[in-house]
mmCIF file of C-alpha atoms and ligand atoms in Angstrom:
data_model
loop_
_atom_site.group_PDB
_atom_site.id
_atom_site.type_symbol
_atom_site.label_atom_id
_atom_site.label_comp_id
_atom_site.label_asym_id
_atom_site.label_seq_id
_atom_site.Cartn_x
_atom_site.Cartn_y
_atom_site.Cartn_z
ATOM 1 C CA MET A 1 -13.893 -30.304 15.516
ATOM 2 C CA GLU A 2 -10.293 -29.004 15.879
ATOM 3 C CA PRO A 3 -8.443 -28.673 12.568
ATOM 4 C CA LYS A 4 -5.694 -31.340 12.571
ATOM 5 C CA SER A 5 -2.376 -30.488 10.995
ATOM 6 C CA SER A 6 -1.087 -27.292 9.560
ATOM 7 C CA THR A 7 -0.733 -28.000 5.831
ATOM 8 C CA LEU A 8 -1.392 -25.444 3.167
ATOM 9 C CA GLU A 9 -3.908 -27.767 1.533
ATOM 10 C CA GLU A 10 -6.286 -27.308 4.481
ATOM 11 C CA LEU A 11 -6.604 -23.616 3.932
ATOM 12 C CA PRO A 12 -9.766 -22.370 2.271
ATOM 13 C CA ASN A 13 -9.647 -21.019 -1.301
ATOM 14 C CA ASN A 14 -10.931 -17.608 -0.249
ATOM 15 C CA ILE A 15 -7.954 -16.311 1.664
ATOM 16 C CA PRO A 16 -8.672 -12.725 2.799
ATOM 17 C CA VAL A 17 -6.826 -10.142 0.744
ATOM 18 C CA HIS A 18 -6.422 -7.881 3.806
ATOM 19 C CA VAL A 19 -6.110 -9.071 7.381
ATOM 20 C CA ALA A 20 -6.006 -6.508 10.167
ATOM 21 C CA ILE A 21 -4.997 -7.491 13.701
ATOM 22 C CA ILE A 22 -5.528 -5.831 17.049
ATOM 23 C CA MET A 23 -2.497 -7.367 18.740
ATOM 24 C CA ASP A 24 -3.837 -7.348 22.268
ATOM 25 C CA GLY A 25 -2.789 -9.141 25.454
ATOM 26 C CA ASN A 26 0.924 -8.525 25.748
ATOM 27 C CA GLY A 27 0.547 -7.070 29.240
ATOM 28 C CA ARG A 28 -1.544 -10.024 30.520
ATOM 29 C CA TRP A 29 0.916 -12.476 28.914
ATOM 30 C CA ALA A 30 3.767 -10.874 30.909
ATOM 31 C CA GLN A 31 1.703 -10.568 34.065
ATOM 32 C CA LYS A 32 0.925 -14.338 33.973
ATOM 33 C CA ARG A 33 4.661 -14.986 34.002
ATOM 34 C CA GLY A 34 5.531 -12.457 36.672
ATOM 35 C CA LEU A 35 7.401 -10.354 34.071
ATOM 36 C CA PRO A 36 7.321 -6.601 33.351
ATOM 37 C CA ARG A 37 4.772 -5.501 30.684
ATOM 38 C CA LEU A 38 7.589 -4.638 28.314
ATOM 39 C CA ALA A 39 8.666 -8.289 28.245
ATOM 40 C CA GLY A 40 5.134 -8.986 26.903
ATOM 41 C CA HIS A 41 5.631 -6.394 24.214
ATOM 42 C CA ARG A 42 8.973 -7.934 23.217
ATOM 43 C CA ALA A 43 7.372 -11.369 23.070
ATOM 44 C CA GLY A 44 4.583 -9.931 20.931
ATOM 45 C CA THR A 45 7.115 -8.498 18.539
ATOM 46 C CA GLU A 46 8.762 -11.899 18.179
ATOM 47 C CA ASN A 47 5.434 -13.321 17.373
ATOM 48 C CA LEU A 48 4.767 -10.764 14.713
ATOM 49 C CA ARG A 49 7.729 -12.083 12.748
ATOM 50 C CA GLU A 50 6.004 -15.489 12.582
ATOM 51 C CA ILE A 51 2.678 -14.016 11.507
ATOM 52 C CA ILE A 52 4.290 -11.938 8.749
ATOM 53 C CA LYS A 53 5.950 -15.133 7.442
ATOM 54 C CA ALA A 54 2.610 -16.900 7.560
ATOM 55 C CA CYS A 55 0.939 -14.110 5.586
ATOM 56 C CA VAL A 56 3.564 -14.541 2.841
ATOM 57 C CA GLU A 57 3.101 -18.303 2.938
ATOM 58 C CA PHE A 58 -0.747 -18.200 2.939
ATOM 59 C CA GLY A 59 -1.014 -15.540 0.233
ATOM 60 C CA VAL A 60 -2.444 -12.680 2.299
ATOM 61 C CA LYS A 61 -1.587 -9.464 0.424
ATOM 62 C CA TYR A 62 -2.157 -6.815 3.156
ATOM 63 C CA LEU A 63 -1.523 -7.129 6.865
ATOM 64 C CA THR A 64 -2.418 -4.172 9.059
ATOM 65 C CA ILE A 65 -1.215 -4.354 12.633
ATOM 66 C CA TYR A 66 -2.495 -2.160 15.443
ATOM 67 C CA ALA A 67 0.670 -1.611 17.448
ATOM 68 C CA PHE A 68 0.259 1.777 19.179
ATOM 69 C CA SER A 69 -2.994 3.732 19.450
ATOM 70 C CA THR A 70 -3.532 7.470 19.967
ATOM 71 C CA GLU A 71 -4.864 6.488 23.457
ATOM 72 C CA ASN A 72 -1.803 4.412 24.323
ATOM 73 C CA TRP A 73 0.149 7.686 25.008
ATOM 74 C CA GLY A 74 -1.745 7.758 28.269
ATOM 75 C CA ARG A 75 0.137 4.692 29.594
ATOM 76 C CA PRO A 76 3.032 5.112 32.043
ATOM 77 C CA ALA A 77 5.995 6.899 30.431
ATOM 78 C CA GLU A 78 8.231 3.894 30.943
ATOM 79 C CA GLU A 79 5.925 1.702 28.880
ATOM 80 C CA VAL A 80 5.461 4.338 26.158
ATOM 81 C CA ASP A 81 9.285 4.821 25.874
ATOM 82 C CA GLY A 82 9.788 1.084 25.850
ATOM 83 C CA LEU A 83 7.313 0.663 23.009
ATOM 84 C CA MET A 84 9.043 3.424 20.978
ATOM 85 C CA HIS A 85 12.381 1.606 21.521
ATOM 86 C CA ILE A 86 10.842 -1.652 20.389
ATOM 87 C CA LEU A 87 9.660 -0.058 17.150
ATOM 88 C CA GLU A 88 13.167 1.349 16.622
ATOM 89 C CA ASP A 89 14.786 -2.042 17.336
ATOM 90 C CA VAL A 90 12.414 -3.803 14.968
ATOM 91 C CA ILE A 91 13.323 -1.415 12.156
ATOM 92 C CA ASP A 92 17.078 -1.748 12.935
ATOM 93 C CA GLN A 93 16.987 -5.534 13.142
ATOM 94 C CA GLU A 94 14.291 -6.652 10.737
ATOM 95 C CA LEU A 95 14.130 -4.113 7.883
ATOM 96 C CA GLU A 96 16.671 -5.718 5.633
ATOM 97 C CA GLU A 97 15.124 -9.162 5.938
ATOM 98 C CA LEU A 98 11.629 -7.848 5.376
ATOM 99 C CA HIS A 99 12.871 -6.037 2.318
ATOM 100 C CA GLN A 100 14.476 -9.269 1.027
ATOM 101 C CA GLN A 101 11.176 -11.086 1.568
ATOM 102 C CA GLY A 102 9.423 -8.564 -0.671
ATOM 103 C CA VAL A 103 7.540 -6.849 2.128
ATOM 104 C CA GLN A 104 6.371 -3.283 1.620
ATOM 105 C CA LEU A 105 6.076 -1.241 4.797
ATOM 106 C CA VAL A 106 3.372 1.368 5.128
ATOM 107 C CA HIS A 107 2.451 3.536 8.134
ATOM 108 C CA ILE A 108 -0.984 4.789 9.211
ATOM 109 C CA GLY A 109 -1.330 7.350 11.955
ATOM 110 C CA GLN A 110 0.572 10.570 12.657
ATOM 111 C CA LEU A 111 4.379 10.485 12.742
ATOM 112 C CA GLU A 112 4.749 14.058 14.000
ATOM 113 C CA ARG A 113 4.593 13.171 17.722
ATOM 114 C CA LEU A 114 7.517 10.693 17.398
ATOM 115 C CA ASP A 115 11.116 11.580 18.114
ATOM 116 C CA THR A 116 12.890 12.876 15.026
ATOM 117 C CA SER A 117 15.231 9.886 14.713
ATOM 118 C CA LEU A 118 12.431 7.333 14.972
ATOM 119 C CA ARG A 119 10.300 9.291 12.541
ATOM 120 C CA GLU A 120 13.151 9.371 10.056
ATOM 121 C CA LYS A 121 13.711 5.621 10.431
ATOM 122 C CA VAL A 122 10.050 4.946 9.717
ATOM 123 C CA LYS A 123 10.130 7.205 6.649
ATOM 124 C CA LYS A 124 13.306 5.527 5.334
ATOM 125 C CA SER A 125 11.765 2.056 5.770
ATOM 126 C CA ILE A 126 8.712 3.153 3.765
ATOM 127 C CA GLU A 127 10.926 4.608 1.035
ATOM 128 C CA LEU A 128 13.250 1.521 0.886
ATOM 129 C CA THR A 129 10.366 -0.949 0.516
ATOM 130 C CA LYS A 130 8.014 1.040 -1.633
ATOM 131 C CA ASP A 131 8.407 -1.117 -4.740
ATOM 132 C CA ASN A 132 7.872 -4.446 -2.934
ATOM 133 C CA HIS A 133 4.635 -6.162 -3.727
ATOM 134 C CA ARG A 134 4.613 -9.598 -2.111
ATOM 135 C CA LEU A 135 2.964 -8.431 1.116
ATOM 136 C CA THR A 136 2.105 -4.927 2.388
ATOM 137 C CA VAL A 137 2.563 -4.602 6.144
ATOM 138 C CA CYS A 138 0.730 -1.556 7.316
ATOM 139 C CA ILE A 139 1.838 -0.442 10.776
ATOM 140 C CA ALA A 140 -0.804 1.486 12.756
ATOM 141 C CA TRP A 141 1.378 3.553 15.081
ATOM 142 C CA ASN A 142 0.059 6.606 16.872
ATOM 143 C CA TYR A 143 -3.102 5.619 14.997
ATOM 144 C CA GLY A 144 -6.695 6.312 15.995
ATOM 145 C CA GLY A 145 -9.719 5.926 13.769
ATOM 146 C CA ARG A 146 -11.274 9.156 14.977
ATOM 147 C CA ASP A 147 -8.041 11.043 14.528
ATOM 148 C CA GLU A 148 -7.849 9.697 10.985
ATOM 149 C CA ILE A 149 -11.366 10.939 10.171
ATOM 150 C CA VAL A 150 -10.642 14.357 11.744
ATOM 151 C CA CYS A 151 -7.457 14.663 9.640
ATOM 152 C CA ALA A 152 -9.401 13.647 6.519
ATOM 153 C CA ILE A 153 -12.121 16.286 7.168
ATOM 154 C CA LYS A 154 -9.481 18.964 7.611
ATOM 155 C CA ARG A 155 -7.743 18.086 4.375
ATOM 156 C CA ILE A 156 -11.048 17.889 2.504
ATOM 157 C CA ILE A 157 -11.881 21.399 3.695
ATOM 158 C CA GLU A 158 -8.340 22.668 2.873
ATOM 159 C CA ASP A 159 -8.625 21.256 -0.621
ATOM 160 C CA GLY A 160 -11.904 23.133 -1.101
ATOM 161 C CA LEU A 161 -14.075 20.216 -2.021
ATOM 162 C CA LYS A 162 -17.755 20.955 -2.570
ATOM 163 C CA PRO A 163 -20.477 19.075 -0.671
ATOM 164 C CA GLU A 164 -21.700 17.469 -3.855
ATOM 165 C CA GLN A 165 -18.229 16.026 -4.462
ATOM 166 C CA ILE A 166 -18.209 14.147 -1.145
ATOM 167 C CA CYS A 167 -18.936 10.473 -1.410
ATOM 168 C CA ASP A 168 -17.675 7.243 0.172
ATOM 169 C CA ASP A 169 -14.780 6.926 -2.235
ATOM 170 C CA ILE A 170 -13.615 10.496 -1.626
ATOM 171 C CA VAL A 171 -13.682 9.971 2.144
ATOM 172 C CA SER A 172 -11.702 6.726 1.751
ATOM 173 C CA ASP A 173 -9.147 8.535 -0.419
ATOM 174 C CA TYR A 174 -8.515 11.079 2.324
ATOM 175 C CA LEU A 175 -7.914 8.541 5.047
ATOM 176 C CA PHE A 176 -4.440 7.306 6.048
ATOM 177 C CA THR A 177 -5.322 4.005 4.372
ATOM 178 C CA SER A 178 -5.879 5.616 0.917
ATOM 179 C CA GLY A 179 -5.136 3.013 -1.779
ATOM 180 C CA ILE A 180 -5.333 0.061 0.632
ATOM 181 C CA PRO A 181 -8.475 -2.133 0.297
ATOM 182 C CA ASP A 182 -10.718 -2.336 3.336
ATOM 183 C CA PRO A 183 -9.853 -5.227 5.669
ATOM 184 C CA ASP A 184 -11.696 -8.449 4.924
ATOM 185 C CA LEU A 185 -10.896 -9.962 8.264
ATOM 186 C CA ILE A 186 -10.128 -8.259 11.591
ATOM 187 C CA ILE A 187 -8.617 -10.451 14.302
ATOM 188 C CA ARG A 188 -8.553 -9.363 17.930
ATOM 189 C CA THR A 189 -6.518 -11.441 20.339
ATOM 190 C CA SER A 190 -6.989 -11.701 24.109
ATOM 191 C CA GLY A 191 -10.771 -11.814 24.010
ATOM 192 C CA GLU A 192 -11.871 -8.220 24.215
ATOM 193 C CA MET A 193 -15.019 -7.530 22.195
ATOM 194 C CA ARG A 194 -14.351 -3.964 21.169
ATOM 195 C CA ILE A 195 -12.958 -1.922 18.293
ATOM 196 C CA SER A 196 -10.704 0.387 20.417
ATOM 197 C CA ASN A 197 -10.673 3.099 17.760
ATOM 198 C CA PHE A 198 -9.250 0.836 15.034
ATOM 199 C CA LEU A 199 -10.214 1.311 11.371
ATOM 200 C CA ILE A 200 -13.688 2.528 12.269
ATOM 201 C CA TRP A 201 -14.537 3.649 8.741
ATOM 202 C CA GLN A 202 -12.780 0.796 6.893
ATOM 203 C CA SER A 203 -14.279 -2.021 9.012
ATOM 204 C CA ALA A 204 -17.832 -1.323 7.838
ATOM 205 C CA TYR A 205 -18.112 -4.812 6.291
ATOM 206 C CA SER A 206 -15.117 -6.626 7.749
ATOM 207 C CA GLU A 207 -15.553 -10.033 9.268
ATOM 208 C CA TRP A 208 -14.495 -10.251 12.924
ATOM 209 C CA TYR A 209 -12.571 -13.060 14.632
ATOM 210 C CA VAL A 210 -11.979 -12.700 18.398
ATOM 211 C CA THR A 211 -9.872 -15.279 20.166
ATOM 212 C CA PRO A 212 -8.986 -15.534 23.873
ATOM 213 C CA ILE A 213 -5.394 -16.360 22.904
ATOM 214 C CA LEU A 214 -3.030 -13.634 24.032
ATOM 215 C CA TRP A 215 -1.058 -11.984 21.200
ATOM 216 C CA PRO A 216 2.371 -13.490 22.046
ATOM 217 C CA ASP A 217 0.773 -16.978 21.857
ATOM 218 C CA PHE A 218 -1.180 -16.330 18.629
ATOM 219 C CA ASN A 219 1.039 -18.478 16.419
ATOM 220 C CA ARG A 220 0.875 -19.627 12.817
ATOM 221 C CA ASP A 221 -1.573 -22.401 13.623
ATOM 222 C CA GLU A 222 -3.936 -20.046 15.483
ATOM 223 C CA PHE A 223 -3.734 -17.724 12.461
ATOM 224 C CA ARG A 224 -4.528 -20.618 10.163
ATOM 225 C CA LYS A 225 -7.636 -21.392 12.277
ATOM 226 C CA ALA A 226 -8.780 -17.784 11.869
ATOM 227 C CA LEU A 227 -8.420 -18.083 8.087
ATOM 228 C CA ILE A 228 -10.382 -21.356 8.072
ATOM 229 C CA ASP A 229 -13.116 -19.655 10.102
ATOM 230 C CA PHE A 230 -13.178 -16.754 7.699
ATOM 231 C CA GLY A 231 -13.462 -19.218 4.807
ATOM 232 C CA GLN A 232 -16.788 -20.431 6.161
ATOM 233 C CA ARG A 233 -18.364 -16.973 6.491
ATOM 234 C CA GLU A 234 -21.111 -15.779 4.164
ATOM 235 C CA ARG A 235 -20.545 -12.119 3.464
ATOM 236 C CA ARG A 236 -23.817 -10.465 2.551
ATOM 237 C CA TYR A 237 -23.149 -6.711 2.458
ATOM 238 C CA GLY A 238 -26.757 -6.047 3.372
ATOM 239 C CA LEU A 239 -28.136 -8.029 0.453
ATOM 240 C CA VAL A 240 -30.215 -11.203 0.282
ATOM 241 C CA ILE A 241 -28.406 -14.320 -0.899
ATOM 242 C CA PRO A 242 -30.682 -16.125 -3.372
ATOM 243 C CA CYS A 243 -31.738 -19.702 -2.379
ATOM 244 C CA GLN A 244 -30.417 -22.578 -4.593
ATOM 245 C CA GLU A 245 -33.892 -23.139 -6.101
ATOM 246 C CA ASP A 246 -34.467 -19.412 -6.925
HETATM 247 C C1 IPE B 1 -1.361 -4.715 23.242
HETATM 248 O O1 IPE B 1 -1.153 -5.337 24.450
HETATM 249 C C2 IPE B 1 -0.218 -3.844 22.823
HETATM 250 C C3 IPE B 1 -0.451 -2.400 22.936
HETATM 251 C C4 IPE B 1 -1.594 -1.862 23.243
HETATM 252 C C5 IPE B 1 0.677 -1.538 22.741
HETATM 253 P P1 IPE B 1 -1.573 -4.640 25.818
HETATM 254 O O2 IPE B 1 -0.435 -3.867 26.354
HETATM 255 O O3 IPE B 1 -2.826 -3.804 25.648
HETATM 256 O O4 IPE B 1 -1.906 -5.887 26.745
HETATM 257 P P2 IPE B 1 -3.013 -6.061 27.816
HETATM 258 O O5 IPE B 1 -4.305 -5.727 27.144
HETATM 259 O O6 IPE B 1 -2.713 -5.076 28.908
HETATM 260 O O7 IPE B 1 -2.918 -7.454 28.213
HETATM 261 C C1 IPE B 2 -5.727 -1.615 21.334
HETATM 262 O O1 IPE B 2 -5.462 -2.279 22.535
HETATM 263 C C2 IPE B 2 -4.538 -0.957 20.821
HETATM 264 C C3 IPE B 2 -3.455 -1.840 20.338
HETATM 265 C C4 IPE B 2 -3.510 -3.127 20.243
HETATM 266 C C5 IPE B 2 -2.289 -1.151 19.854
HETATM 267 P P1 IPE B 2 -5.664 -1.584 23.947
HETATM 268 O O2 IPE B 2 -5.272 -2.563 24.960
HETATM 269 O O3 IPE B 2 -5.015 -0.233 23.964
HETATM 270 O O4 IPE B 2 -7.247 -1.334 23.945
HETATM 271 P P2 IPE B 2 -8.248 -1.268 25.169
HETATM 272 O O5 IPE B 2 -7.733 -0.246 26.143
HETATM 273 O O6 IPE B 2 -8.342 -2.651 25.755
HETATM 274 O O7 IPE B 2 -9.586 -0.897 24.573
HETATM 275 MG MG1 MG B 3 -4.760 -4.244 25.841
#
């Protein structure tokens, strides 16, 4: 049955601490309207503002957003440039308000390939918001899960770690996401059933929620539905859940 209204009372008690979103479908959203793909990316950015607000409202502590992958550099130059401008505009226009809301901004991925001015803006945003604790928004930009693991291996070797020192926790500490808990829930909009190089280490025991809704249409109420769905999951981590009579 469809959940009815959108009141906080209807949310489950077990709100995920960390929600990660593959914000997919901007291009199709634009195409359906006869608009250029960049119009879809702009609409997707507008939507993100609503989802960040909803995270604060619903008590989600970490939101990771997949916004530009290491593979997305292969798109037409006009689209890549447009996406870089959108990130710059978001920082210029939204940073102060996000800071006021108590949002901490974090970046995962490699900044080196970005233009100097954009790179500096991202670094300044991270510095400005570093003491905010209401919600951490982790922006995956020029991020790839394989690239992250390759970088981690290089740094582990550079630091001279011995094989017997390597364990899950050490590997996690060397990833871009060091210090951030693994995502409890990963949402992918627009219906694709694939990971697309997103958080491939960290998602080992994440719950998945795939919706056909295109990202610019994935509003607060759709987000709430995803949280309700998550609330009904039984997370087993490879164990056996004892029966009531046991
Ligand atoms: C997701 O939307 C945003 C980025 C990858 C930057 P897409 O641009 O992938 O949209 P579709 O999948 O073509 O509809
Ligand atoms: C994943 O979407 C990357 C982002 C949302 C930033 P893509 O649209 O790039 O992924 P594929 O090509 O469908 O796997
Ligand atoms: Mg896509």
